[in-house]
Amino acid sequence: MSVYQILSDNYEAALPKDSFIAPKIPEKKLNGAIKGMNKDLDPDAVIVIYDSTLFGGAEDGIMFTNDTFYYHPAFNNVFSVKYTDIISAEYKKDVSKNKKGNDVVKESVVVETSDKSCTIEESGVNAKMLAKLINLLKNGSGHQDVEEIRNIPLEDLPSEVKIAYLKIIVNFTYSDDDVIDEEEVKEIYSLMQRLKFTQEDRFEIMSYIEKHDVSEDMLLEIIFSQLNEVTKKSFSPSLLKDLIAILTSSKKGTVVYLDSPFIMNMAKKLNVAEDVLEILKKSIDNDRRIYDPSIDDKGLSTGFSEVIAGAGSVGIPVAALYFSGAVTGLGATGITSGLASLGFGGVLGFSSMATGLGVLLLLGYGAHRGIKVLTGSSEVDARMQKEKMLMEVGKHQQRTMNSLIQDIQLIVGKIEVAFKETARLVSDNAKQEQVLRTLLARLGQMTAANSAMSKDFRLTENCAMRTKLPHTLDVKRLEAITDSPTTKKFYQLVLDCYEEKSMEVGTKEKPETKVVWLVKADLDNETVANLNALLSQLGYFSTAGTLKGIFK
């Protein structure tokens, strides 16, 4: 049995309520525990945390990682030991008499290694079960690769997994009426875009639409064979959410997902209860509230709070609701950026190594107010964050349309090849062939023009977005705002978007050379957008961030 599975099955019986398991560890506690117990620890290696501090900082307590046990009692040194180095973990119960003659029971766990020992005495901890848990880890594999416990969003999983996921969606669209209509094709294209499908992968899905001949059981087998234990917790609810979303989007009138045999059978296969399905439906409805003109930022925030609370009430990680992104078309990075801007920190708990530059958005530094705090001006446009999210949705829709155009061009090319072959075999259809060739030529011209216009649009958009970036990077400020355990690895990701150059400063009489970091000229639109959001959410542009850089 794996380290994660052992901890998942036993930590609740051993530790008090103020304990957390990945991917549901709050970012504040994750940072606190790492700072308090091992500052060099990879955040993705942490599996379970018990916070014994009075104010919830998690610097003291117990931490289990992929290969090590940590214990930090208040006002004492940290004890840490690899599971493989543990000789024994013994439960002890001492009974003594107090001054009134009453029994005083003291329970503890004594952990022994070859060169040191530690006695764990924590109120609220079930010492007997904790000893059992530590011994299970000692006797188990003793180690699990960090890659096996990262919570990775669907867009960053292998193509084979994403293709199998979409094929299940295609099977579903045919299940009720044996027809796939334009609304369903639109939803499939939108989903492929937010999952970052290549054109080759999109063509495989569009070809599969014609035959849809692979069973759901076989497709699920392909998917689960490549998911780690943590990611599996997000997969099943996510698939069902996408099925319900497509059902309610593509069908006219009121649709009850409980009446869909495909959805209910899939829920049974994946062991997803009806109360979870209800939360998934609420999440879909909440995603779509972004189009409601009466809803402002406060309304969006309230809606997300209710959905997040609902996920907790049925025992699923919030990441499961956005494993494939949001129904509106925002990918995992986009929706978590939106949540962060509304003040929802690192609520999704996706792996901090999952999406490169975009991943910082998952960490959520949206609560920074910078100069607004220092000047006392805290009033913010009530619809500002909603507007930002809608703009991201619009960008997604533009990218989806571009994908459609690219695929139309591909099909046009294949038709031309087919006609050439037809002309070779059937020489007496020359007139009809010429008419079709003329129409194809016009279609090709139109799609090519659209592609050219899209290229211009992307260039304009790139120039506009670059105006928000610091042309010259303040490296000291960057160091200062990436000094926490969950952000330090993003220092290099930001720096990689800049290049070191020498610049002539001063006067002709007193020339001087200065080394600066200038933003690279070849960054694509997505990288520029992610970089801007990354720096904003870290607080690079805030007065607080500036001051941190000055006093670094």
XYZ file of C-alpha atoms in Angstrom:
552
model
C 0.000 0.000 0.000
C 1.308 3.482 -0.873
C 2.242 6.163 1.648
C -0.660 8.342 0.478
C -3.178 5.516 0.808
C -1.970 4.595 4.312
C -2.290 8.206 5.431
C -5.638 8.698 3.687
C -7.099 5.641 5.430
C -5.769 6.381 8.921
C -4.954 10.049 9.585
C -8.453 11.075 10.715
C -8.528 8.387 13.402
C -5.119 9.448 14.738
C -5.222 13.253 14.546
C -7.658 15.927 15.781
C -10.049 17.810 13.537
C -7.510 20.532 12.775
C -5.661 18.230 10.375
C -5.598 18.291 6.587
C -4.672 15.993 3.713
C -3.530 16.971 0.214
C -5.030 18.317 -1.949
C -7.169 20.008 0.735
C -4.393 21.650 2.779
C -4.972 25.431 3.111
C -2.080 27.404 1.676
C -1.527 29.355 4.919
C -1.072 26.125 6.875
C 1.107 24.575 4.182
C 3.448 27.569 4.229
C 3.442 27.672 8.043
C 4.208 23.977 8.464
C 7.074 24.074 5.961
C 8.582 27.193 7.538
C 8.268 25.637 10.992
C 9.586 22.160 10.180
C 11.691 22.145 6.987
C 12.169 25.350 5.003
C 13.650 23.489 2.024
C 10.760 21.045 1.615
C 8.910 20.778 -1.696
C 5.280 21.782 -0.939
C 4.060 19.015 -3.236
C 5.721 16.429 -0.967
C 3.430 17.285 1.966
C 0.543 14.854 2.437
C -0.878 15.480 5.932
C -0.597 18.371 8.386
C -1.838 18.642 11.970
C -1.718 22.203 13.314
C -1.215 22.405 17.083
C -0.690 26.178 17.235
C -3.089 28.455 19.080
C -3.595 30.900 16.212
C -3.587 28.482 13.267
C -0.162 29.206 11.827
C 0.791 25.489 11.668
C 4.467 26.107 12.522
C 4.011 23.604 15.366
C 2.360 20.209 15.097
C 2.766 17.081 13.004
C 3.545 16.711 9.308
C 3.704 13.608 7.114
C 5.369 13.821 3.704
C 6.030 11.322 0.946
C 8.914 9.827 2.941
C 9.356 11.613 6.293
C 7.583 12.148 9.633
C 7.942 15.541 11.360
C 6.966 16.589 14.878
C 7.405 20.136 16.184
C 6.222 20.623 19.779
C 5.757 24.208 20.940
C 9.001 25.879 22.144
C 11.089 22.805 21.254
C 13.213 21.581 18.381
C 11.851 19.793 15.354
C 12.044 15.982 15.315
C 12.142 14.385 11.878
C 12.781 10.850 10.677
C 12.514 8.947 7.418
C 9.889 6.206 7.598
C 12.567 3.694 6.629
C 14.730 4.740 9.603
C 12.053 4.186 12.243
C 12.775 1.205 14.504
C 9.532 1.374 16.480
C 6.598 3.587 17.404
C 5.262 2.493 20.803
C 2.022 3.577 22.444
C 2.408 4.286 26.170
C -0.148 4.933 28.855
C 0.945 6.215 32.288
C -1.477 6.507 35.190
C -0.608 8.566 38.267
C -2.443 10.196 41.162
C -2.966 13.916 41.579
C -3.124 15.719 44.919
C -6.788 14.826 45.318
C -6.062 11.176 44.769
C -7.701 11.029 41.349
C -6.187 9.118 38.456
C -4.300 11.176 35.895
C -3.853 9.415 32.569
C -1.063 10.486 30.229
C -0.882 8.909 26.768
C 2.051 9.260 24.414
C 3.858 7.768 21.437
C 7.583 7.041 21.647
C 9.304 6.941 18.254
C 12.707 5.217 18.245
C 15.460 5.322 15.650
C 18.987 3.955 15.785
C 20.394 7.197 17.197
C 17.517 9.218 18.657
C 14.033 9.024 20.102
C 11.049 11.330 20.485
C 8.044 11.333 22.796
C 4.880 12.750 21.262
C 2.400 14.181 23.725
C -0.366 16.221 22.139
C -3.813 16.849 23.563
C -6.482 15.704 21.162
C -4.193 13.257 19.361
C -5.258 9.617 19.597
C -1.873 8.249 20.682
C -2.791 4.610 20.118
C -3.943 5.258 16.545
C -0.975 7.530 15.849
C 1.426 4.776 16.898
C -0.445 2.383 14.618
C -0.227 4.853 11.708
C 3.519 5.416 12.129
C 4.124 1.672 12.282
C 2.109 1.170 9.100
C 4.346 3.700 7.364
C 7.440 2.054 8.830
C 6.386 -1.366 7.584
C 5.111 -0.147 4.217
C 7.083 1.013 1.217
C 8.468 3.896 3.261
C 8.654 6.193 0.251
C 6.498 7.529 -2.536
C 7.715 9.689 -5.403
C 6.420 13.258 -5.276
C 5.173 12.862 -8.864
C 2.714 10.257 -7.571
C 1.045 12.708 -5.185
C 0.887 15.872 -7.260
C -2.646 17.114 -7.942
C -2.419 17.847 -11.668
C -5.241 19.541 -13.615
C -6.562 17.689 -16.657
C -5.054 20.171 -19.134
C -1.547 19.103 -18.044
C -2.105 15.341 -18.215
C -0.917 13.243 -21.195
C -2.793 13.523 -24.504
C -3.952 9.919 -24.231
C -5.845 10.751 -21.036
C -7.424 13.912 -22.459
C -8.449 12.148 -25.676
C -10.086 9.297 -23.734
C -11.899 11.894 -21.589
C -13.312 13.603 -24.696
C -14.305 10.292 -26.250
C -16.482 9.592 -23.205
C -18.069 13.020 -23.768
C -18.707 12.132 -27.428
C -20.293 8.799 -26.452
C -22.578 10.711 -24.106
C -23.743 13.177 -26.776
C -25.002 10.248 -28.866
C -26.567 8.352 -25.969
C -29.969 10.081 -25.869
C -30.895 10.696 -29.519
C -28.026 9.195 -31.568
C -27.361 12.659 -32.988
C -24.697 15.232 -32.184
C -25.950 18.750 -32.834
C -24.131 22.054 -33.278
C -24.486 23.005 -29.611
C -22.822 19.770 -28.558
C -20.022 20.213 -31.114
C -19.534 23.760 -29.807
C -19.224 22.482 -26.229
C -16.775 19.772 -27.313
C -14.607 22.330 -29.118
C -14.709 24.654 -26.132
C -13.638 21.816 -23.846
C -10.813 20.796 -26.201
C -9.564 24.388 -26.258
C -9.471 24.783 -22.490
C -7.671 21.429 -22.240
C -5.041 22.668 -24.738
C -5.617 20.027 -27.426
C -3.268 20.041 -30.380
C -4.761 20.114 -33.886
C -3.817 16.466 -34.318
C -5.684 15.524 -31.147
C -8.720 17.608 -32.151
C -8.818 15.844 -35.517
C -8.792 12.477 -33.741
C -11.834 13.522 -31.703
C -13.704 14.851 -34.755
C -12.940 11.594 -36.574
C -14.156 9.639 -33.547
C -17.479 11.476 -33.725
C -18.224 9.522 -36.904
C -17.792 6.108 -35.287
C -17.837 6.536 -31.451
C -17.117 2.830 -31.098
C -15.029 2.535 -27.903
C -16.786 1.560 -24.676
C -16.744 3.810 -21.610
C -15.211 0.991 -19.565
C -12.235 0.762 -21.918
C -11.801 4.543 -21.964
C -11.942 4.739 -18.154
C -9.322 2.008 -17.967
C -7.013 4.075 -20.204
C -7.529 7.138 -18.013
C -7.154 5.558 -14.579
C -4.005 3.703 -15.608
C -2.235 7.080 -15.881
C -3.641 8.995 -12.893
C -1.926 9.161 -9.534
C -3.853 8.710 -6.287
C -4.417 12.395 -5.623
C -5.508 13.243 -9.158
C -7.971 10.332 -9.145
C -9.898 12.131 -6.395
C -10.550 15.005 -8.809
C -11.242 13.045 -11.975
C -14.599 11.390 -11.355
C -16.576 14.443 -10.169
C -15.011 16.492 -12.973
C -16.171 14.118 -15.700
C -19.690 14.077 -14.338
C -19.725 17.857 -14.075
C -18.798 18.151 -17.761
C -21.487 15.629 -18.721
C -24.147 17.535 -16.785
C -22.897 20.843 -18.222
C -23.178 19.625 -21.813
C -26.611 18.139 -21.139
C -27.984 21.371 -19.671
C -26.316 23.575 -22.284
C -27.271 21.732 -25.452
C -30.854 20.699 -24.704
C -33.771 23.104 -24.823
C -36.055 23.595 -21.835
C -35.641 22.130 -18.369
C -33.370 19.104 -18.251
C -33.035 16.881 -15.199
C -29.685 15.086 -15.133
C -31.172 12.419 -12.865
C -33.253 11.331 -15.876
C -30.150 10.654 -18.001
C -29.319 6.913 -17.954
C -25.789 7.631 -19.218
C -25.004 10.086 -16.413
C -26.506 7.932 -13.692
C -24.707 4.814 -14.960
C -21.444 6.734 -15.106
C -21.999 8.003 -11.554
C -22.492 4.415 -10.436
C -19.337 3.241 -12.241
C -17.302 6.013 -10.622
C -18.946 5.654 -7.203
C -20.175 9.262 -7.162
C -23.182 9.780 -4.893
C -26.284 11.819 -5.746
C -25.448 14.504 -3.179
C -22.153 15.055 -5.043
C -24.062 15.344 -8.335
C -26.193 18.061 -6.762
C -23.080 20.041 -5.798
C -21.749 19.613 -9.350
C -25.000 21.051 -10.737
C -24.771 24.000 -8.317
C -21.192 24.579 -9.454
C -22.316 24.662 -13.098
C -25.117 27.108 -12.298
C -22.656 29.269 -10.374
C -20.163 29.297 -13.275
C -22.914 30.578 -15.569
C -23.886 33.398 -13.197
C -21.013 35.365 -14.687
C -23.390 36.166 -17.583
C -26.097 37.498 -15.224
C -26.042 41.324 -15.461
C -27.436 41.639 -11.928
C -24.457 39.788 -10.395
C -21.445 41.823 -9.282
C -18.134 40.763 -7.690
C -19.761 40.313 -4.296
C -22.408 38.068 -5.823
C -19.763 35.980 -7.592
C -17.771 35.676 -4.366
C -20.844 34.598 -2.415
C -21.686 32.006 -5.040
C -18.193 30.519 -5.016
C -18.205 30.465 -1.204
C -21.397 28.424 -1.230
C -20.047 26.006 -3.831
C -16.765 25.564 -1.941
C -18.659 24.931 1.300
C -20.880 22.441 -0.522
C -17.870 20.543 -1.841
C -16.550 20.267 1.691
C -19.893 19.016 2.983
C -19.875 16.042 0.598
C -16.177 15.305 1.047
C -14.778 16.144 -2.381
C -11.788 18.445 -3.018
C -12.673 21.806 -4.549
C -10.147 20.974 -7.290
C -12.568 18.286 -8.488
C -15.035 21.005 -9.497
C -12.467 22.696 -11.736
C -10.230 19.782 -12.717
C -11.062 20.443 -16.392
C -11.659 24.160 -15.897
C -14.940 26.043 -15.661
C -18.098 25.578 -17.709
C -17.731 29.101 -19.099
C -14.532 28.064 -20.870
C -11.922 29.173 -18.354
C -9.186 26.576 -17.958
C -7.769 25.516 -14.594
C -5.403 28.496 -14.611
C -8.115 30.942 -15.643
C -10.715 29.912 -13.086
C -8.202 29.837 -10.252
C -6.972 33.275 -11.276
C -10.574 34.442 -11.050
C -11.022 32.807 -7.655
C -7.798 34.383 -6.420
C -8.915 37.831 -7.576
C -12.091 37.331 -5.554
C -10.034 36.503 -2.468
C -10.060 32.694 -2.537
C -6.321 32.020 -2.025
C -4.939 28.606 -2.924
C -8.301 26.917 -2.519
C -7.941 24.461 -5.403
C -4.696 22.902 -4.241
C -3.407 21.981 -7.695
C 0.239 21.009 -7.876
C 2.614 23.949 -7.845
C 4.593 22.289 -10.643
C 1.648 21.646 -12.911
C 1.248 24.549 -15.311
C 4.501 26.475 -15.471
C 3.988 30.223 -15.505
C 0.242 29.978 -15.148
C 0.486 27.941 -11.978
C 1.123 30.888 -9.684
C -2.456 31.863 -10.327
C -3.377 28.690 -8.478
C -1.622 29.948 -5.365
C -3.903 32.931 -5.065
C -2.477 36.243 -3.972
C -5.611 38.127 -4.960
C -6.079 39.760 -1.565
C -3.162 42.178 -2.073
C -4.347 45.780 -1.961
C -0.949 47.525 -1.879
C -1.304 51.259 -2.227
C -5.041 51.142 -1.493
C -4.282 49.861 1.997
C -1.532 52.386 2.682
C -3.573 55.352 1.499
C -6.829 54.256 3.115
C -8.590 54.080 -0.250
C -10.128 50.600 -0.257
C -13.084 51.186 -2.565
C -12.924 48.889 -5.576
C -15.178 48.818 -8.610
C -17.927 46.342 -7.709
C -17.694 44.621 -11.097
C -13.975 44.846 -11.791
C -13.135 41.197 -11.121
C -16.205 40.020 -13.002
C -15.084 42.099 -15.982
C -11.624 40.508 -15.867
C -13.129 37.022 -15.795
C -15.454 37.846 -18.711
C -12.481 39.131 -20.704
C -10.711 35.819 -20.102
C -13.838 33.953 -21.218
C -13.856 36.108 -24.368
C -10.230 35.248 -25.072
C -11.060 31.565 -24.682
C -13.927 31.904 -27.164
C -11.630 33.696 -29.622
C -9.047 30.911 -29.326
C -11.781 28.308 -29.823
C -12.930 30.036 -33.022
C -9.343 30.122 -34.235
C -9.100 26.377 -33.626
C -12.261 25.833 -35.634
C -10.859 27.859 -38.531
C -7.594 25.925 -38.449
C -9.490 22.650 -38.556
C -11.698 23.854 -41.412
C -8.524 24.638 -43.357
C -7.242 21.152 -42.629
C -10.468 19.601 -43.897
C -10.399 21.810 -47.017
C -6.937 20.492 -47.775
C -8.086 16.889 -47.354
C -11.088 17.517 -49.651
C -8.803 18.938 -52.337
C -6.672 15.822 -52.166
C -9.799 13.678 -52.424
C -11.010 15.591 -55.491
C -7.690 15.162 -57.223
C -7.997 11.433 -56.696
C -11.607 11.517 -57.945
C -10.612 13.458 -61.057
C -7.970 10.900 -61.830
C -10.481 8.047 -61.595
C -13.507 9.761 -63.178
C -12.480 11.930 -66.103
C -16.008 12.771 -67.352
C -16.959 14.808 -64.248
C -14.699 17.690 -65.145
C -17.405 20.380 -65.098
C -18.784 19.378 -61.697
C -15.268 19.065 -60.384
C -14.483 22.629 -61.520
C -17.556 24.018 -59.709
C -16.544 22.273 -56.525
C -12.949 23.394 -56.907
C -14.136 27.002 -57.257
C -16.211 26.743 -54.085
C -13.331 25.136 -52.225
C -11.006 27.888 -53.380
C -13.390 30.536 -52.049
C -13.699 28.694 -48.746
C -9.929 28.429 -48.554
C -9.535 32.159 -49.234
C -12.055 33.078 -46.576
C -10.498 30.852 -43.932
C -7.019 32.077 -44.835
C -8.187 35.695 -44.523
C -9.709 34.920 -41.152
C -6.425 33.372 -40.039
C -4.551 36.461 -41.189
C -6.952 38.695 -39.302
C -6.597 36.516 -36.232
C -2.827 36.879 -36.495
C -3.208 40.665 -36.546
C -5.541 40.478 -33.568
C -3.055 38.373 -31.605
C -0.281 40.871 -32.397
C -2.426 43.803 -31.263
C -3.466 41.939 -28.148
C 0.171 41.063 -27.394
C 1.231 44.709 -27.688
C -1.618 45.828 -25.448
C -0.837 43.237 -22.773
C 2.864 44.062 -22.819
C 2.097 47.632 -21.769
C 1.110 46.250 -18.349
C 4.386 44.394 -17.830
C 7.459 45.949 -16.234
C 9.779 46.533 -19.189
C 12.734 46.320 -16.812
C 12.459 43.767 -14.025
C 13.329 44.721 -10.444
C 15.075 41.482 -9.459
C 15.370 42.400 -5.769
C 11.641 43.007 -5.583
C 11.025 39.689 -7.298
C 13.235 37.931 -4.737
C 11.321 39.583 -1.907
C 7.868 38.551 -3.108
C 8.861 34.940 -3.862
C 10.340 34.122 -0.486
C 7.626 31.771 0.838
C 7.849 27.964 0.407
C 5.004 27.853 -2.103
C 6.268 30.747 -4.215
C 10.067 30.569 -4.220
C 10.179 28.202 -7.189
C 8.429 30.850 -9.318
C 11.344 33.236 -9.051
C 13.078 31.436 -11.908
C 9.881 31.120 -13.971
C 9.510 34.903 -13.967
C 13.200 35.488 -14.586
C 13.051 33.181 -17.637
C 10.691 35.684 -19.283
C 13.398 38.344 -19.114
C 16.903 38.542 -20.525
C 19.978 40.144 -19.041
C 21.386 42.997 -21.123
C 23.881 45.788 -20.772
C 22.508 49.298 -21.187
C 24.418 52.536 -21.671
C 23.402 55.169 -19.119
C 24.773 58.473 -17.954
C 26.107 61.193 -20.246
C 28.606 61.428 -23.084
C 31.087 62.937 -20.685
C 30.538 60.251 -18.055
C 29.312 57.088 -19.830
C 28.226 54.223 -17.642
C 27.098 50.679 -18.340
C 24.274 49.165 -16.343
C 23.098 45.546 -16.386
C 19.308 45.249 -16.548
C 16.698 42.529 -17.067
C 14.474 43.343 -20.080
C 11.301 41.514 -21.029
C 11.868 39.093 -23.909
C 10.468 40.102 -27.298
C 9.247 36.645 -28.326
C 6.795 35.891 -25.502
C 3.456 34.648 -26.838
C 0.096 36.062 -25.712
C -0.655 33.360 -23.185
C 2.750 33.738 -21.549
C 2.419 37.530 -21.416
C -1.056 37.265 -19.872
C 0.074 34.705 -17.308
C 3.185 36.709 -16.470
C 1.161 39.866 -15.895
C -1.370 38.063 -13.687
C 1.450 36.298 -11.866
C 3.249 39.522 -10.977
C 0.004 41.247 -10.030
C -1.124 38.497 -7.700
C 2.274 38.256 -6.056
C 2.069 41.960 -5.294
C 4.900 43.087 -7.557
C 3.018 46.266 -8.508
C 1.733 47.053 -5.018
C 3.373 49.485 -2.632
C 3.830 46.627 -0.193
C 5.763 44.686 -2.846
C 7.870 47.730 -3.656
C 8.752 48.220 0.000
C 9.673 44.545 0.376
C 12.083 44.948 -2.534
C 13.624 48.092 -1.062
C 14.255 46.512 2.320
C 15.288 43.096 0.973
